[in-house]
Amino acid sequence: MQWTDRIRQVKIILVVTAIVIAVASLVVSHLLVKDLEREERNKMEVWAQAMQTLQEADETTDLSLVLSVIQGNKTIPVIVLNSDGEVMDCRNVEIGDKDSTSYVADYGHRMYKAGHYIQIGDSVDCQLVCYDESTLLKRLSQYPYWQLGIVMIFVVVAIIALLASKRAEQNKVWVGLSKETAHQLGTPISSMMAWVEILKENYPDDELIPEMDKDVKRLELIAERFSKIGSLPEPVDASMNDVLARVTDYMDRRTSKKVEIVRELPEREVVVKMNASLFEWVIENLCKNAVDAMEGRGKIVLSLYDEGQKVVVEVTDNGKGIRKKDIKNVFTPGFTTKKRGWGLGLSLAKRIVEEYHKGRIYVKSSELGVGTTFRIEMPKQVR
């Protein structure tokens, strides 16, 4: 649990760091754009003064510098309007197929309303030099958002790739552990089966030998389940009613009499494409967790519903419940609230339901001191 909390803290730190970097990038870019805006306004003030000088010039005025300033503006769109709002001159304005007169006039009025203008001349016969941001400034204004968007896409792709790599690595560990467990169990189970057969021949009336035989067969079933982890067992038609009945019968024999296990099954048999052996393991895990949550005293209800294209199984207990902050972690490998245990049971159950049967398993509801309900949704036909 501490390991899970540490991972969560690392994720929070990474997210906060990314947000800080993003905000810092936007602030720096905003300040840079503001500096360029002031620089462009200064240029336009010089350009407006040059225009005013040109209008007031006589035959003795040297216009070489004035014309150089006016013709030097090749990037900033400029529209000169008279006091009546009519267009007197324009530069660096792309008109294209639009009506030139009305388009330029509207464009100039938009600049004026945006506050991008400089007044020249007296108040009676003044002119307005209206200007817009240059293409470079517009691109610089948009660049931080494009940059952040690309970075975010890269981060998301990297996270997805890391999660996929981590999941693949976990799957390899699962498969290796399961296969090795099945292999290690195989030899002693075979030996025990042979000894049971010898005991049956020598002590045919002993009442304990059949119970020993059941336990050995149970071990054989467990080894078979482990051997199937990592492979893709072919699902076949099986009765969900029978699966739940076998699980409850097994749990009844292996749990305290203070634990009541109730089956709520429909009268009609519900047939599902599945691997019955593995799915029984899922229900057993849920029931064992419920017994632990109830501390050996309480009631477990197994409910089965046929909802057309899918079948629903719910396992409800009246145990101590799950804290809200832990619900999202219950299927995480290694997460457990028990003093003993590896925290692998629910993770394995999720793998069996979702990867092998294309179903879904989740905590439907949980309340501290009231109990928990796990819900499994299974398609009738596995695709």
GROMACS .gro file of C-alpha atoms in nm:
model
  383
    1MET     CA    1   0.000   0.000   0.000
    2GLN     CA    2   0.287   0.235   0.076
    3TRP     CA    3   0.435   0.149  -0.264
    4THR     CA    4   0.105   0.239  -0.432
    5ASP     CA    5   0.090   0.570  -0.243
    6ARG     CA    6   0.447   0.648  -0.347
    7ILE     CA    7   0.362   0.587  -0.712
    8ARG     CA    8   0.062   0.817  -0.677
    9GLN     CA    9   0.282   1.087  -0.522
   10VAL     CA   10   0.530   1.059  -0.809
   11LYS     CA   11   0.245   1.099  -1.060
   12ILE     CA   12   0.117   1.408  -0.878
   13ILE     CA   13   0.466   1.561  -0.872
   14LEU     CA   14   0.507   1.497  -1.246
   15VAL     CA   15   0.168   1.651  -1.325
   16VAL     CA   16   0.239   1.957  -1.109
   17THR     CA   17   0.582   1.997  -1.271
   18ALA     CA   18   0.427   1.977  -1.618
   19ILE     CA   19   0.168   2.241  -1.524
   20VAL     CA   20   0.438   2.472  -1.386
   21ILE     CA   21   0.646   2.433  -1.704
   22ALA     CA   22   0.338   2.500  -1.920
   23VAL     CA   23   0.243   2.812  -1.723
   24ALA     CA   24   0.601   2.941  -1.728
   25SER     CA   25   0.618   2.886  -2.105
   26LEU     CA   26   0.293   3.076  -2.158
   27VAL     CA   27   0.403   3.364  -1.934
   28VAL     CA   28   0.740   3.400  -2.109
   29SER     CA   29   0.575   3.381  -2.452
   30HIS     CA   30   0.314   3.637  -2.347
   31LEU     CA   31   0.583   3.880  -2.228
   32LEU     CA   32   0.775   3.831  -2.553
   33VAL     CA   33   0.463   3.899  -2.760
   34LYS     CA   34   0.389   4.214  -2.556
   35ASP     CA   35   0.743   4.340  -2.619
   36LEU     CA   36   0.701   4.280  -2.992
   37GLU     CA   37   0.361   4.455  -2.987
   38ARG     CA   38   0.522   4.766  -2.831
   39GLU     CA   39   0.802   4.749  -3.086
   40GLU     CA   40   0.554   4.734  -3.374
   41ARG     CA   41   0.356   5.027  -3.233
   42ASN     CA   42   0.675   5.230  -3.208
   43LYS     CA   43   0.746   5.150  -3.573
   44MET     CA   44   0.393   5.254  -3.668
   45GLU     CA   45   0.429   5.582  -3.479
   46VAL     CA   46   0.743   5.654  -3.682
   47TRP     CA   47   0.557   5.549  -3.999
   48ALA     CA   48   0.263   5.780  -3.910
   49GLN     CA   49   0.500   6.071  -3.853
   50ALA     CA   50   0.657   5.999  -4.191
   51MET     CA   51   0.311   6.007  -4.352
   52GLN     CA   52   0.231   6.336  -4.182
   53THR     CA   53   0.564   6.481  -4.297
   54LEU     CA   54   0.491   6.368  -4.651
   55GLN     CA   55   0.150   6.536  -4.648
   56GLU     CA   56   0.290   6.862  -4.510
   57ALA     CA   57   0.600   6.867  -4.734
   58ASP     CA   58   0.671   7.140  -4.992
   59GLU     CA   59   0.911   7.156  -5.283
   60THR     CA   60   1.208   7.230  -5.052
   61THR     CA   61   1.157   6.932  -4.820
   62ASP     CA   62   1.399   6.639  -4.848
   63LEU     CA   63   1.172   6.334  -4.874
   64SER     CA   64   1.434   6.064  -4.918
   65LEU     CA   65   1.428   5.957  -4.550
   66VAL     CA   66   1.047   5.990  -4.532
   67LEU     CA   67   0.995   5.773  -4.838
   68SER     CA   68   1.248   5.522  -4.708
   69VAL     CA   69   1.048   5.486  -4.382
   70ILE     CA   70   0.714   5.456  -4.562
   71GLN     CA   71   0.838   5.203  -4.816
   72GLY     CA   72   1.032   5.013  -4.549
   73ASN     CA   73   0.712   4.873  -4.396
   74LYS     CA   74   0.663   4.541  -4.572
   75THR     CA   75   0.513   4.328  -4.293
   76ILE     CA   76   0.260   4.532  -4.090
   77PRO     CA   77  -0.086   4.578  -4.251
   78VAL     CA   78  -0.174   4.950  -4.257
   79ILE     CA   79  -0.492   5.132  -4.364
   80VAL     CA   80  -0.519   5.511  -4.358
   81LEU     CA   81  -0.871   5.646  -4.300
   82ASN     CA   82  -0.986   6.006  -4.321
   83SER     CA   83  -1.217   6.177  -4.071
   84ASP     CA   84  -1.520   6.039  -4.258
   85GLY     CA   85  -1.395   5.680  -4.236
   86GLU     CA   86  -1.304   5.657  -4.602
   87VAL     CA   87  -0.993   5.470  -4.714
   88MET     CA   88  -0.709   5.700  -4.819
   89ASP     CA   89  -0.429   5.446  -4.852
   90CYS     CA   90  -0.344   5.085  -4.758
   91ARG     CA   91  -0.035   4.869  -4.750
   92ASN     CA   92   0.035   4.498  -4.689
   93VAL     CA   93  -0.336   4.409  -4.700
   94GLU     CA   94  -0.427   4.086  -4.880
   95ILE     CA   95  -0.755   4.146  -5.062
   96GLY     CA   96  -0.783   3.836  -5.278
   97ASP     CA   97  -1.122   3.791  -5.450
   98LYS     CA   98  -1.308   4.016  -5.204
   99ASP     CA   99  -1.462   4.353  -5.291
  100SER     CA  100  -1.157   4.570  -5.232
  101THR     CA  101  -1.325   4.893  -5.124
  102SER     CA  102  -1.573   4.752  -4.871
  103TYR     CA  103  -1.332   4.487  -4.741
  104VAL     CA  104  -1.048   4.735  -4.677
  105ALA     CA  105  -1.288   4.982  -4.512
  106ASP     CA  106  -1.431   4.712  -4.282
  107TYR     CA  107  -1.081   4.588  -4.203
  108GLY     CA  108  -0.973   4.940  -4.112
  109HIS     CA  109  -1.274   4.992  -3.884
  110ARG     CA  110  -1.198   4.665  -3.706
  111MET     CA  111  -0.842   4.784  -3.642
  112TYR     CA  112  -0.976   5.113  -3.508
  113LYS     CA  113  -1.220   4.940  -3.270
  114ALA     CA  114  -0.937   4.716  -3.147
  115GLY     CA  115  -0.740   5.028  -3.052
  116HIS     CA  116  -0.473   4.973  -3.316
  117TYR     CA  117  -0.457   5.322  -3.463
  118ILE     CA  118  -0.253   5.644  -3.451
  119GLN     CA  119  -0.411   5.984  -3.521
  120ILE     CA  120  -0.225   6.234  -3.737
  121GLY     CA  121  -0.324   6.588  -3.821
  122ASP     CA  122  -0.555   6.825  -3.634
  123SER     CA  123  -0.889   6.722  -3.485
  124VAL     CA  124  -1.086   6.886  -3.768
  125ASP     CA  125  -0.911   6.727  -4.064
  126CYS     CA  126  -0.738   6.430  -3.899
  127GLN     CA  127  -0.642   6.097  -4.043
  128LEU     CA  128  -0.625   5.759  -3.870
  129VAL     CA  129  -0.336   5.527  -3.936
  130CYS     CA  130  -0.491   5.189  -3.851
  131TYR     CA  131  -0.257   4.893  -3.828
  132ASP     CA  132  -0.280   4.522  -3.749
  133GLU     CA  133  -0.035   4.273  -3.605
  134SER     CA  134   0.224   4.146  -3.846
  135THR     CA  135   0.218   3.786  -3.964
  136LEU     CA  136   0.526   3.715  -3.752
  137LEU     CA  137   0.361   3.849  -3.437
  138LYS     CA  138   0.043   3.647  -3.501
  139ARG     CA  139   0.248   3.332  -3.544
  140LEU     CA  140   0.443   3.403  -3.228
  141SER     CA  141   0.114   3.456  -3.040
  142GLN     CA  142  -0.013   3.116  -3.153
  143TYR     CA  143   0.317   2.932  -3.124
  144PRO     CA  144   0.306   2.857  -2.746
  145TYR     CA  145  -0.035   2.691  -2.779
  146TRP     CA  146   0.080   2.480  -3.074
  147GLN     CA  147   0.394   2.395  -2.880
  148LEU     CA  148   0.199   2.294  -2.569
  149GLY     CA  149  -0.045   2.093  -2.780
  150ILE     CA  150   0.235   1.898  -2.945
  151VAL     CA  151   0.408   1.846  -2.610
  152MET     CA  152   0.083   1.722  -2.454
  153ILE     CA  153   0.026   1.479  -2.742
  154PHE     CA  154   0.383   1.355  -2.702
  155VAL     CA  155   0.337   1.315  -2.324
  156VAL     CA  156   0.009   1.127  -2.370
  157VAL     CA  157   0.164   0.896  -2.631
  158ALA     CA  158   0.466   0.841  -2.405
  159ILE     CA  159   0.243   0.760  -2.106
  160ILE     CA  160   0.034   0.519  -2.313
  161ALA     CA  161   0.351   0.352  -2.440
  162LEU     CA  162   0.494   0.326  -2.088
  163LEU     CA  163   0.169   0.182  -1.952
  164ALA     CA  164   0.153  -0.067  -2.238
  165SER     CA  165   0.514  -0.166  -2.176
  166LYS     CA  166   0.447  -0.198  -1.804
  167ARG     CA  167   0.134  -0.405  -1.871
  168ALA     CA  168   0.325  -0.632  -2.109
  169GLU     CA  169   0.596  -0.677  -1.848
  170GLN     CA  170   0.337  -0.756  -1.581
  171ASN     CA  171   0.176  -1.006  -1.815
  172LYS     CA  172   0.511  -1.180  -1.864
  173VAL     CA  173   0.555  -1.198  -1.488
  174TRP     CA  174   0.203  -1.337  -1.449
  175VAL     CA  175   0.257  -1.598  -1.715
  176GLY     CA  176   0.599  -1.700  -1.586
  177LEU     CA  177   0.481  -1.723  -1.227
  178SER     CA  178   0.170  -1.919  -1.322
  179LYS     CA  179   0.350  -2.165  -1.547
  180GLU     CA  180   0.624  -2.223  -1.291
  181THR     CA  181   0.366  -2.273  -1.013
  182ALA     CA  182   0.175  -2.527  -1.223
  183HIS     CA  183   0.500  -2.704  -1.307
  184GLN     CA  184   0.614  -2.719  -0.943
  185LEU     CA  185   0.274  -2.848  -0.829
  186GLY     CA  186   0.258  -3.114  -1.098
  187THR     CA  187   0.507  -3.364  -0.951
  188PRO     CA  188   0.386  -3.370  -0.587
  189ILE     CA  189   0.022  -3.383  -0.701
  190SER     CA  190   0.093  -3.686  -0.920
  191SER     CA  191   0.267  -3.851  -0.628
  192MET     CA  192  -0.022  -3.774  -0.393
  193MET     CA  193  -0.273  -3.914  -0.645
  194ALA     CA  194  -0.076  -4.239  -0.657
  195TRP     CA  195  -0.064  -4.260  -0.277
  196VAL     CA  196  -0.438  -4.200  -0.254
  197GLU     CA  197  -0.502  -4.488  -0.495
  198ILE     CA  198  -0.279  -4.715  -0.284
  199LEU     CA  199  -0.466  -4.612   0.032
  200LYS     CA  200  -0.800  -4.684  -0.138
  201GLU     CA  201  -0.685  -5.038  -0.218
  202ASN     CA  202  -0.544  -5.106   0.127
  203TYR     CA  203  -0.814  -4.929   0.331
  204PRO     CA  204  -1.132  -4.938   0.122
  205ASP     CA  205  -1.360  -4.863   0.421
  206ASP     CA  206  -1.169  -4.563   0.559
  207GLU     CA  207  -1.394  -4.253   0.559
  208LEU     CA  208  -1.107  -4.004   0.545
  209ILE     CA  209  -0.959  -4.128   0.219
  210PRO     CA  210  -1.244  -3.990  -0.003
  211GLU     CA  211  -1.191  -3.649   0.160
  212MET     CA  212  -0.820  -3.673   0.087
  213ASP     CA  213  -0.906  -3.762  -0.271
  214LYS     CA  214  -1.124  -3.448  -0.299
  215ASP     CA  215  -0.841  -3.230  -0.171
  216VAL     CA  216  -0.594  -3.384  -0.416
  217LYS     CA  217  -0.837  -3.326  -0.703
  218ARG     CA  218  -0.876  -2.972  -0.579
  219LEU     CA  219  -0.500  -2.924  -0.600
  220GLU     CA  220  -0.507  -3.072  -0.948
  221LEU     CA  221  -0.774  -2.818  -1.049
  222ILE     CA  222  -0.566  -2.533  -0.906
  223ALA     CA  223  -0.261  -2.649  -1.101
  224GLU     CA  224  -0.474  -2.668  -1.416
  225ARG     CA  225  -0.593  -2.312  -1.362
  226PHE     CA  226  -0.239  -2.184  -1.321
  227SER     CA  227  -0.131  -2.365  -1.637
  228LYS     CA  228  -0.405  -2.185  -1.835
  229ILE     CA  229  -0.289  -1.837  -1.730
  230GLY     CA  230  -0.098  -1.689  -2.022
  231SER     CA  231  -0.265  -1.905  -2.282
  232LEU     CA  232  -0.595  -1.826  -2.448
  233PRO     CA  233  -0.827  -2.112  -2.355
  234GLU     CA  234  -1.108  -2.159  -2.602
  235PRO     CA  235  -1.439  -2.055  -2.441
  236VAL     CA  236  -1.720  -2.305  -2.466
  237ASP     CA  237  -2.087  -2.299  -2.379
  238ALA     CA  238  -2.128  -2.347  -2.005
  239SER     CA  239  -2.408  -2.300  -1.756
  240MET     CA  240  -2.350  -2.000  -1.529
  241ASN     CA  241  -2.603  -2.151  -1.290
  242ASP     CA  242  -2.385  -2.460  -1.251
  243VAL     CA  243  -2.068  -2.253  -1.208
  244LEU     CA  244  -2.218  -2.051  -0.923
  245ALA     CA  245  -2.364  -2.363  -0.768
  246ARG     CA  246  -2.026  -2.538  -0.764
  247VAL     CA  247  -1.855  -2.234  -0.612
  248THR     CA  248  -2.112  -2.196  -0.336
  249ASP     CA  249  -2.098  -2.568  -0.256
  250TYR     CA  250  -1.719  -2.549  -0.230
  251MET     CA  251  -1.725  -2.233  -0.018
  252ASP     CA  252  -1.992  -2.381   0.211
  253ARG     CA  253  -1.762  -2.672   0.292
  254ARG     CA  254  -1.452  -2.453   0.341
  255THR     CA  255  -1.591  -2.163   0.545
  256SER     CA  256  -1.732  -2.117   0.891
  257LYS     CA  257  -2.095  -2.204   0.959
  258LYS     CA  258  -2.133  -1.842   1.069
  259VAL     CA  259  -2.102  -1.739   0.705
  260GLU     CA  260  -2.425  -1.775   0.507
  261ILE     CA  261  -2.392  -1.804   0.129
  262VAL     CA  262  -2.710  -1.740  -0.066
  263ARG     CA  263  -2.767  -1.800  -0.438
  264GLU     CA  264  -3.021  -1.590  -0.628
  265LEU     CA  265  -3.044  -1.765  -0.965
  266PRO     CA  266  -3.310  -1.744  -1.236
  267GLU     CA  267  -3.521  -2.052  -1.298
  268ARG     CA  268  -3.408  -2.068  -1.659
  269GLU     CA  269  -3.054  -2.187  -1.721
  270VAL     CA  270  -2.817  -1.912  -1.836
  271VAL     CA  271  -2.558  -2.034  -2.088
  272VAL     CA  272  -2.244  -1.828  -2.155
  273LYS     CA  273  -1.933  -1.878  -2.369
  274MET     CA  274  -1.655  -1.908  -2.109
  275ASN     CA  275  -1.383  -2.113  -1.952
  276ALA     CA  276  -1.573  -2.245  -1.652
  277SER     CA  277  -1.264  -2.345  -1.454
  278LEU     CA  278  -1.111  -1.997  -1.469
  279PHE     CA  279  -1.439  -1.818  -1.407
  280GLU     CA  280  -1.501  -2.029  -1.095
  281TRP     CA  281  -1.166  -1.901  -0.973
  282VAL     CA  282  -1.292  -1.543  -1.011
  283ILE     CA  283  -1.604  -1.608  -0.804
  284GLU     CA  284  -1.401  -1.796  -0.542
  285ASN     CA  285  -1.165  -1.499  -0.507
  286LEU     CA  286  -1.456  -1.260  -0.460
  287CYS     CA  287  -1.616  -1.490  -0.203
  288LYS     CA  288  -1.290  -1.536  -0.010
  289ASN     CA  289  -1.238  -1.159  -0.001
  290ALA     CA  290  -1.595  -1.122   0.123
  291VAL     CA  291  -1.532  -1.374   0.402
  292ASP     CA  292  -1.219  -1.180   0.505
  293ALA     CA  293  -1.412  -0.853   0.497
  294MET     CA  294  -1.681  -1.000   0.723
  295GLU     CA  295  -1.416  -1.146   0.956
  296GLY     CA  296  -1.573  -1.491   0.939
  297ARG     CA  297  -1.932  -1.387   1.021
  298GLY     CA  298  -2.198  -1.256   0.786
  299LYS     CA  299  -2.385  -1.315   0.462
  300ILE     CA  300  -2.273  -1.343   0.099
  301VAL     CA  301  -2.528  -1.317  -0.182
  302LEU     CA  302  -2.449  -1.439  -0.535
  303SER     CA  303  -2.699  -1.296  -0.785
  304LEU     CA  304  -2.731  -1.390  -1.152
  305TYR     CA  305  -2.916  -1.179  -1.410
  306ASP     CA  306  -2.978  -1.243  -1.779
  307GLU     CA  307  -2.988  -0.905  -1.957
  308GLY     CA  308  -3.018  -1.018  -2.316
  309GLN     CA  309  -2.677  -0.982  -2.482
  310LYS     CA  310  -2.491  -0.993  -2.152
  311VAL     CA  311  -2.502  -1.182  -1.824
  312VAL     CA  312  -2.449  -1.010  -1.490
  313VAL     CA  313  -2.312  -1.170  -1.173
  314GLU     CA  314  -2.310  -0.974  -0.849
  315VAL     CA  315  -2.132  -1.078  -0.529
  316THR     CA  316  -2.257  -0.887  -0.225
  317ASP     CA  317  -2.136  -0.906   0.134
  318ASN     CA  318  -2.223  -0.723   0.455
  319GLY     CA  319  -1.861  -0.679   0.563
  320LYS     CA  320  -1.662  -0.374   0.662
  321GLY     CA  321  -1.668  -0.216   0.314
  322ILE     CA  322  -1.397  -0.037   0.115
  323ARG     CA  323  -1.282   0.319   0.161
  324LYS     CA  324  -1.367   0.544  -0.134
  325LYS     CA  325  -1.003   0.634  -0.196
  326ASP     CA  326  -0.913   0.262  -0.218
  327ILE     CA  327  -1.189   0.156  -0.460
  328LYS     CA  328  -0.994   0.259  -0.769
  329ASN     CA  329  -0.691   0.059  -0.651
  330VAL     CA  330  -0.854  -0.272  -0.554
  331PHE     CA  331  -0.762  -0.433  -0.889
  332THR     CA  332  -0.404  -0.302  -0.885
  333PRO     CA  333  -0.141  -0.579  -0.845
  334GLY     CA  334   0.014  -0.564  -0.500
  335PHE     CA  335  -0.261  -0.354  -0.343
  336THR     CA  336  -0.413  -0.504  -0.029
  337THR     CA  337  -0.565  -0.381   0.295
  338LYS     CA  338  -0.508  -0.714   0.471
  339LYS     CA  339  -0.215  -0.780   0.700
  340ARG     CA  340  -0.140  -1.096   0.507
  341GLY     CA  341  -0.167  -1.148   0.136
  342TRP     CA  342  -0.001  -1.054  -0.190
  343GLY     CA  343  -0.279  -0.839  -0.330
  344LEU     CA  344  -0.300  -1.047  -0.650
  345GLY     CA  345  -0.643  -1.211  -0.624
  346LEU     CA  346  -0.856  -0.926  -0.761
  347SER     CA  347  -0.592  -0.836  -1.019
  348LEU     CA  348  -0.601  -1.193  -1.145
  349ALA     CA  349  -0.982  -1.188  -1.144
  350LYS     CA  350  -0.981  -0.872  -1.356
  351ARG     CA  351  -0.741  -1.030  -1.603
  352ILE     CA  352  -0.956  -1.343  -1.638
  353VAL     CA  353  -1.281  -1.148  -1.684
  354GLU     CA  354  -1.157  -0.871  -1.913
  355GLU     CA  355  -0.880  -1.030  -2.118
  356TYR     CA  356  -1.000  -1.388  -2.148
  357HIS     CA  357  -1.376  -1.332  -2.152
  358LYS     CA  358  -1.398  -0.972  -2.284
  359GLY     CA  359  -1.618  -0.883  -1.991
  360ARG     CA  360  -1.605  -0.619  -1.720
  361ILE     CA  361  -1.559  -0.633  -1.343
  362TYR     CA  362  -1.584  -0.340  -1.104
  363VAL     CA  363  -1.700  -0.230  -0.760
  364LYS     CA  364  -2.067  -0.148  -0.803
  365SER     CA  365  -2.107  -0.005  -0.453
  366SER     CA  366  -1.931  -0.005  -0.118
  367GLU     CA  367  -2.000   0.164   0.213
  368LEU     CA  368  -1.794   0.142   0.529
  369GLY     CA  369  -1.966  -0.074   0.789
  370VAL     CA  370  -2.240  -0.179   0.544
  371GLY     CA  371  -2.077  -0.396   0.279
  372THR     CA  372  -1.957  -0.421  -0.081
  373THR     CA  373  -2.100  -0.537  -0.413
  374PHE     CA  374  -1.876  -0.652  -0.698
  375ARG     CA  375  -2.040  -0.665  -1.042
  376ILE     CA  376  -1.929  -0.879  -1.335
  377GLU     CA  377  -2.073  -0.822  -1.682
  378MET     CA  378  -2.011  -1.103  -1.934
  379PRO     CA  379  -2.106  -1.111  -2.303
  380LYS     CA  380  -2.287  -1.426  -2.401
  381GLN     CA  381  -2.069  -1.458  -2.710
  382VAL     CA  382  -1.697  -1.388  -2.667
  383ARG     CA  383  -1.563  -1.200  -2.972
   0.00000   0.00000   0.00000
